PDB file of C-alpha atoms and ligand atoms in Angstrom:
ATOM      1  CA  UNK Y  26      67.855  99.227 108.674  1.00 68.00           C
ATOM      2  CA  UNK Y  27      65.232  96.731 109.742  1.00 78.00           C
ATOM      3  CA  UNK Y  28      67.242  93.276 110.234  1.00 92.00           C
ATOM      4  CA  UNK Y  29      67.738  91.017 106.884  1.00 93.00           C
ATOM      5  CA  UNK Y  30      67.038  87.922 107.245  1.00 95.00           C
ATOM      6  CA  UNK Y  31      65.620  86.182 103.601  1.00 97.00           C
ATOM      7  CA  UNK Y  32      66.868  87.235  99.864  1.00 97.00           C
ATOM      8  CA  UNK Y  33      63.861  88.537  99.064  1.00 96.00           C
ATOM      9  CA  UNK Y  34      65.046  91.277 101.994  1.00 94.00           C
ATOM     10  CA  UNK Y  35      68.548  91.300 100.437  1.00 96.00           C
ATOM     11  CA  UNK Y  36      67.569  91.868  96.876  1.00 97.00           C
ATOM     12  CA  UNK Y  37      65.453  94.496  97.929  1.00 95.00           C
ATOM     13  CA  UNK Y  38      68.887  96.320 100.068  1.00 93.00           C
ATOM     14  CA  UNK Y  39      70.530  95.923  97.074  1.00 95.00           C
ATOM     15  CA  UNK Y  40      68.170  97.379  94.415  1.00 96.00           C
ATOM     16  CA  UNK Y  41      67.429 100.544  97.360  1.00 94.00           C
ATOM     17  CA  UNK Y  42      71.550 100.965  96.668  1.00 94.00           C
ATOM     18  CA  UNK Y  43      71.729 100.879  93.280  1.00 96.00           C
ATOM     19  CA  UNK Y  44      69.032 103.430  93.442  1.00 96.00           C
ATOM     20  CA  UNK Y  45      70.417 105.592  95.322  1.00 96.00           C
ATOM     21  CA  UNK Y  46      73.927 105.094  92.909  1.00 96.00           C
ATOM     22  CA  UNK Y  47      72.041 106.050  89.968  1.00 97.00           C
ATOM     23  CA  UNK Y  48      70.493 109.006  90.889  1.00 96.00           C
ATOM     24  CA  UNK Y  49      73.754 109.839  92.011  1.00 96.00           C
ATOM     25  CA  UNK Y  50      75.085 110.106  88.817  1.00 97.00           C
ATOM     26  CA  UNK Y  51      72.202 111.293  86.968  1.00 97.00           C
ATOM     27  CA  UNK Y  52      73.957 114.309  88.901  1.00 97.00           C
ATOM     28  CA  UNK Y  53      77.846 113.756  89.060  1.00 97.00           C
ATOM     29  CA  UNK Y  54      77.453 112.696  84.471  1.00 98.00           C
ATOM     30  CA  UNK Y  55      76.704 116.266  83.918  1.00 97.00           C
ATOM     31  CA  UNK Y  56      79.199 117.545  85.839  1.00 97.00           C
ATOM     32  CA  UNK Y  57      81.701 115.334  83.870  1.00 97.00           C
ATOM     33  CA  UNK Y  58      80.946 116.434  80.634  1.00 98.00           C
ATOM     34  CA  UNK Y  59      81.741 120.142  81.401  1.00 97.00           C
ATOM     35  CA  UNK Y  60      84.821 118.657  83.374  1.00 97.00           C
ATOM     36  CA  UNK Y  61      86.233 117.128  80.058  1.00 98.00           C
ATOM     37  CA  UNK Y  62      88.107 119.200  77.466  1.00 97.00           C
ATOM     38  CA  UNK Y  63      88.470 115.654  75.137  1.00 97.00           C
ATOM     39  CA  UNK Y  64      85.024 115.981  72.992  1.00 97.00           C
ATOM     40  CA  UNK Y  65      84.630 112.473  72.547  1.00 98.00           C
ATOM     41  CA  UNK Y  66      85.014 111.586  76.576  1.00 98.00           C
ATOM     42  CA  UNK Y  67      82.161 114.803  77.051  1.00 98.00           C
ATOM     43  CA  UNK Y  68      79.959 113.463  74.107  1.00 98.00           C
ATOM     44  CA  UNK Y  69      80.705 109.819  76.124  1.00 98.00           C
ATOM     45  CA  UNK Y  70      79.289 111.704  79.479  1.00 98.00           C
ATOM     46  CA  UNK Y  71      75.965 113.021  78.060  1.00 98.00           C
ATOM     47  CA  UNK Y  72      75.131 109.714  76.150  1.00 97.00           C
ATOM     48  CA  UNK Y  73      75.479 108.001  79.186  1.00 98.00           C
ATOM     49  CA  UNK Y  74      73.785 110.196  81.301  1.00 98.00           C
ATOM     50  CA  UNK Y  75      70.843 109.547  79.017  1.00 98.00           C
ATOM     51  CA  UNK Y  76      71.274 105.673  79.314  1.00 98.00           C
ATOM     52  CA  UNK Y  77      71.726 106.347  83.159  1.00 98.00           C
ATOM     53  CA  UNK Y  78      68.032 107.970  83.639  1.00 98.00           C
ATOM     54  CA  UNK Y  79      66.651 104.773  81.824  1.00 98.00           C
ATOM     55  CA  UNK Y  80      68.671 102.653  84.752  1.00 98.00           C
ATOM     56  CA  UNK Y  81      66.791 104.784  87.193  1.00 97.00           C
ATOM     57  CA  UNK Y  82      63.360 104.096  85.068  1.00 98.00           C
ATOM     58  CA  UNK Y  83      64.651 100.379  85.066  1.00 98.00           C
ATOM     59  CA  UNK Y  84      64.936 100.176  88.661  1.00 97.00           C
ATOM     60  CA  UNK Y  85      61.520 101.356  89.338  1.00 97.00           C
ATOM     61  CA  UNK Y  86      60.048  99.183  87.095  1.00 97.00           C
ATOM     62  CA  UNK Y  87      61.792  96.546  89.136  1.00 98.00           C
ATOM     63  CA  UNK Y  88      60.402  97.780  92.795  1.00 97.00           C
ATOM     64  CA  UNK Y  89      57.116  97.869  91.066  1.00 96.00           C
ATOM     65  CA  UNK Y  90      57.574  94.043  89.684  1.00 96.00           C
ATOM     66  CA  UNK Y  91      57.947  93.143  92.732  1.00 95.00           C
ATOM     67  CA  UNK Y  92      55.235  95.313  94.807  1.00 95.00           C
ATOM     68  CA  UNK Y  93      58.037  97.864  96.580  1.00 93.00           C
ATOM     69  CA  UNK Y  94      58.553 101.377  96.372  1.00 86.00           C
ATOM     70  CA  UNK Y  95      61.928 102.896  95.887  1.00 84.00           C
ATOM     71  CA  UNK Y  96      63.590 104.560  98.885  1.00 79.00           C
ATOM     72  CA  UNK Y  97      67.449 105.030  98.135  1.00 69.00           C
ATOM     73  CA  UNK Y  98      69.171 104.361 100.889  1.00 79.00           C
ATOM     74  CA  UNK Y  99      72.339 105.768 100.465  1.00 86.00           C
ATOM     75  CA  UNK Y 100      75.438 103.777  98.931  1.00 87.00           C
ATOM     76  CA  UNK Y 101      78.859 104.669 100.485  1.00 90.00           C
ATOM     77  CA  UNK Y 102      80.602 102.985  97.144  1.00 92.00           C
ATOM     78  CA  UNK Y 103      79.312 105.410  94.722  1.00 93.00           C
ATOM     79  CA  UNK Y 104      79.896 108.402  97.442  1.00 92.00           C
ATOM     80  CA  UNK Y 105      83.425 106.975  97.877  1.00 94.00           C
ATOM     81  CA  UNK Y 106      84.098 107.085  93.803  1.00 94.00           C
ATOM     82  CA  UNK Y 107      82.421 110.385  93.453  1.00 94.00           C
ATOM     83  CA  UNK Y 108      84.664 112.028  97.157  1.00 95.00           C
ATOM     84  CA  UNK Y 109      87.762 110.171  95.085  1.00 95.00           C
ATOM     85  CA  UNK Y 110      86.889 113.025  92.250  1.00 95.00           C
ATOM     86  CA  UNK Y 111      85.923 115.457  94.086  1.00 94.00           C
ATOM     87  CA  UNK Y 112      89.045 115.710  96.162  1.00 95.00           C
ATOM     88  CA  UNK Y 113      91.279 115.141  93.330  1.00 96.00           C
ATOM     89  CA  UNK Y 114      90.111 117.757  91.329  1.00 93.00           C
ATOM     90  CA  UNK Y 115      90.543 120.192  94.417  1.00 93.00           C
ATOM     91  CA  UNK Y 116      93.918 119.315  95.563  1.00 95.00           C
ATOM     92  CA  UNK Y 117      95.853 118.580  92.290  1.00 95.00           C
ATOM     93  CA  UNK Y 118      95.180 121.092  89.974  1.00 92.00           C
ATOM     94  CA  UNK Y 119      95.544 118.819  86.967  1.00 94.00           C
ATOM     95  CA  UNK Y 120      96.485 119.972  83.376  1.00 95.00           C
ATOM     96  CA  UNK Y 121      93.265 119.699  80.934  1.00 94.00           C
ATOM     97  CA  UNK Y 122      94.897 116.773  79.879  1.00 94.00           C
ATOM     98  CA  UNK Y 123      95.475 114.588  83.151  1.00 96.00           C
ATOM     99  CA  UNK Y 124      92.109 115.854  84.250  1.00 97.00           C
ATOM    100  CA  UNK Y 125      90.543 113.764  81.556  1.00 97.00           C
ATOM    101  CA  UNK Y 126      92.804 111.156  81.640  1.00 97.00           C
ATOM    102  CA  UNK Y 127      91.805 111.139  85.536  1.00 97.00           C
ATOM    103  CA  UNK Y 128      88.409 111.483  84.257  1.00 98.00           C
ATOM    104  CA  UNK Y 129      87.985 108.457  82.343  1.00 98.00           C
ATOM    105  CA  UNK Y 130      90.065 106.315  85.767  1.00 97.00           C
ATOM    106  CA  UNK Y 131      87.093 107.747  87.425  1.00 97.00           C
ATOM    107  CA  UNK Y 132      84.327 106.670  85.014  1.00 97.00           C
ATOM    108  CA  UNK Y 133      85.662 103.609  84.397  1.00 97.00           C
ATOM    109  CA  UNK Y 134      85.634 102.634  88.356  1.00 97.00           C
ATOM    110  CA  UNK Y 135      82.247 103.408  88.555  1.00 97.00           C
ATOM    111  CA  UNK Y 136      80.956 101.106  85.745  1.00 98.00           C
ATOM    112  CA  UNK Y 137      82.858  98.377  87.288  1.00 98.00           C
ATOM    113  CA  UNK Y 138      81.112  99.156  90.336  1.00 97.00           C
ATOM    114  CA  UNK Y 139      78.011  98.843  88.661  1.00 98.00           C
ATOM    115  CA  UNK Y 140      78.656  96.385  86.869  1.00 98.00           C
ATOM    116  CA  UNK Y 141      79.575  94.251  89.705  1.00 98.00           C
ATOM    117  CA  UNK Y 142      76.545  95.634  91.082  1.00 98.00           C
ATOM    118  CA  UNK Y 143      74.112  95.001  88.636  1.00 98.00           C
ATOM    119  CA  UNK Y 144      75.118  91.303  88.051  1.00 98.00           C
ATOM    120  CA  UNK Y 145      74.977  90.335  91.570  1.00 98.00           C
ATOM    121  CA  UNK Y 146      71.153  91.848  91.460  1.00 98.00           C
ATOM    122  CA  UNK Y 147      70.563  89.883  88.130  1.00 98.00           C
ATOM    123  CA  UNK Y 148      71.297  86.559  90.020  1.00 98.00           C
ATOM    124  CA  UNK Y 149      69.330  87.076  92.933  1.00 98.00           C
ATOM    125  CA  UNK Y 150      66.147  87.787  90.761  1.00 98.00           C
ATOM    126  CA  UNK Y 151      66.999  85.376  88.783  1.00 98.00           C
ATOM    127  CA  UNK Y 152      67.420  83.232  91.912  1.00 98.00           C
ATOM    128  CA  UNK Y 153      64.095  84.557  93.122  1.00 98.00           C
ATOM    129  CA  UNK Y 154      62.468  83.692  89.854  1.00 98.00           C
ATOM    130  CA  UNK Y 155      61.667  87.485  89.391  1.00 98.00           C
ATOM    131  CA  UNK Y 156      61.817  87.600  84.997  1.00 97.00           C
ATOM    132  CA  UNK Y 157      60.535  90.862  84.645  1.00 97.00           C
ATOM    133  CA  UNK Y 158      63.377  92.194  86.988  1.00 98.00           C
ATOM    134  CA  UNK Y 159      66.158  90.199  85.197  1.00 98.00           C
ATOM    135  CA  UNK Y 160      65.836  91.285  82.007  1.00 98.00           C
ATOM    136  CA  UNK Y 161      64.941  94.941  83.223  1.00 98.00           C
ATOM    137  CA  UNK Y 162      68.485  94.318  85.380  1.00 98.00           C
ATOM    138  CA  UNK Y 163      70.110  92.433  82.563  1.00 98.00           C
ATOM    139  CA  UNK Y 164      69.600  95.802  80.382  1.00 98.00           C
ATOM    140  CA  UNK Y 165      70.991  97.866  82.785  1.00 98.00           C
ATOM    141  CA  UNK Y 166      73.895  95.767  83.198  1.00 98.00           C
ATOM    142  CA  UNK Y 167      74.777  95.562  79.455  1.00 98.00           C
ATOM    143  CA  UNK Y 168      74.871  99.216  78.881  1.00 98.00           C
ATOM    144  CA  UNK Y 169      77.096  99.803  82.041  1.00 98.00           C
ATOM    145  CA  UNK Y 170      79.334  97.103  80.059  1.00 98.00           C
ATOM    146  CA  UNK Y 171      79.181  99.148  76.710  1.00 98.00           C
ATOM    147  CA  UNK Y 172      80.090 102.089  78.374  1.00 98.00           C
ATOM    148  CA  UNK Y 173      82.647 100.534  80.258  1.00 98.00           C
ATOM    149  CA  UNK Y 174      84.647  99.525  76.799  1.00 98.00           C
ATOM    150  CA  UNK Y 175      83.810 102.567  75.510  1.00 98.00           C
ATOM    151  CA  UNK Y 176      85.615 104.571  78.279  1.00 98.00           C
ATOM    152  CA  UNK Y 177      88.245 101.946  78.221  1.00 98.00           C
ATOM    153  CA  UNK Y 178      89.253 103.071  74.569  1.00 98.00           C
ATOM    154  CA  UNK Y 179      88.587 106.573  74.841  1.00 98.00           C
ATOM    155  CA  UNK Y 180      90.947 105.948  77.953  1.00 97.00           C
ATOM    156  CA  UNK Y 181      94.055 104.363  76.108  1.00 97.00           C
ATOM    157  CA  UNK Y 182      93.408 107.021  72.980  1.00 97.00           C
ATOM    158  CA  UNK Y 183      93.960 110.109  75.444  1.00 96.00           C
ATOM    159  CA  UNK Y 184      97.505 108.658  77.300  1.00 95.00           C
ATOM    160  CA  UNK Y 185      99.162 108.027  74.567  1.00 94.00           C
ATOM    161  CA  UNK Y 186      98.162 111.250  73.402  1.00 93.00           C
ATOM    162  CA  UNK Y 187      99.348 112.455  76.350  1.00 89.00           C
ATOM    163  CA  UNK Y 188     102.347 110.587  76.664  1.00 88.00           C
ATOM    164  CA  UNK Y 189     103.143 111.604  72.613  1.00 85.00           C
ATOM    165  CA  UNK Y 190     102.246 115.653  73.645  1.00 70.00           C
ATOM    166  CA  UNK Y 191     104.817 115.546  76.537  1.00 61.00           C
ATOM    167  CA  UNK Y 192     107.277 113.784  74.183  1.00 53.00           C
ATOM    168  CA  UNK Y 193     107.682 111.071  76.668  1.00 51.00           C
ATOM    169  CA  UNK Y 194     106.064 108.187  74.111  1.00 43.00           C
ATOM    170  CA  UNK Y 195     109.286 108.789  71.634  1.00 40.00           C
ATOM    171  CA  UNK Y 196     106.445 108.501  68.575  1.00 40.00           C
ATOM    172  CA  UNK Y 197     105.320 111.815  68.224  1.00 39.00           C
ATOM    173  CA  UNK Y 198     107.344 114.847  68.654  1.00 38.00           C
ATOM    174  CA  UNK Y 199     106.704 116.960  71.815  1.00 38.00           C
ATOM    175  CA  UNK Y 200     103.993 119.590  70.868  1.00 38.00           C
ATOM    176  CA  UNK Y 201     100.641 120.621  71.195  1.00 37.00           C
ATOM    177  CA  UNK Y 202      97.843 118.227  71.855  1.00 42.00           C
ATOM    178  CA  UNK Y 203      96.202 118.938  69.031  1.00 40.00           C
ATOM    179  CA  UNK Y 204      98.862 117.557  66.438  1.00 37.00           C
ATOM    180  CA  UNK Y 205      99.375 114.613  68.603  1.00 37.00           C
ATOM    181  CA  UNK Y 206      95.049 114.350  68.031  1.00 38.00           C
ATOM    182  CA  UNK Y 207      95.326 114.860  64.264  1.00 39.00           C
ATOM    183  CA  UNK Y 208      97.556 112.112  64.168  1.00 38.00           C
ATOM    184  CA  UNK Y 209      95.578 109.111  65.343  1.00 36.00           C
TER     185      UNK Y 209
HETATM  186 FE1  FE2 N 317      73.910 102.980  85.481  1.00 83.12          FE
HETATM  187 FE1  FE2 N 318      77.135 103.533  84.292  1.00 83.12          FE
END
């Protein structure tokens, strides 16, 4: 990487890693909505995957703003969430019901990584005066927010299923899944 010296240079690192953490998961979102057994947390995977192709469409609008063209340079922080999953699912061979309960752990620290991502980029345009790329930033970063509550609830829903189906929550009665479901 040539040296980086002004934020112009910075914001520009940045954006190329967010790129590159994107189209990441334009790959790994699919994956996760076969992974799930929980229909809302796989219905929560595809919607998002669709909201994640408009961050990618986002970001190039923003290289083009600012007269750049988008080379993702990789981003070990979305390579270490997605290795986190990866390895995981191959040395724990979790129950369909801690692997989406490990699921939505996983989803939720990648919003917060984009999140934190995506709000350090909206300061620096801003900072640069760049208003087309805030508000095409400021998007992204309110629909990695709305997904990040909406995993969050999804989240607390499954463990106390799960905590109710291995009759460990005392409420409902040790049984299947399902009845614990039917009850919320
Ligand atoms: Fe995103
Ligand atoms: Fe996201």
């Amino acid at each position: 990487m040539p040296a980086v010296t002004s934020p112009e240079q910075l914001f520009e690192h940045e954006l190329q890693d967010m790129y590159y953490a994107e189209k990441t998961l334009t790959k790994v979102l699919p994956k996760l909505a076969e992974e799930a057994s929980d229909r809302e947390l796989s219905r929560a995977f595809t919607s998002h995957l669709k909201q994640t192709e408009g961050h990618v469409a986002n970001l190039e609008k923003v290289f083009r703003a600012i007269g750049k063209t988008p080379p993702a340079t990789p981003c070990p922080g979305i390579e270490g969430i997605k290795k986190e999953h990866d390895e995981f699912i191959e040395s724990s061979s979790p129950s369909t019901e801690m692997l989406d309960a490990f699921l939505t752990g996983a989803a939720a620290r990648a919003e917060h990584y984009e999140i934190a991502a995506y709000t350090g980029l909206v300061s620096q345009a801003r900072a640069l005066k760049e208003r087309e790329a805030v508000e095409l930033l400021q998007e992204n970063l309110k629909q990695e927010k709305d997904a990040l509550k909406k995993v969050e609830t999804i989240s607390k829903r499954i463990l106390k299923e799960a905590n109710g189906s291995t009759g460990n929550g005392g409420r409902v009665p040790s049984g299947s899944r399902q009845s614990a479901r039917t009850r919320s």
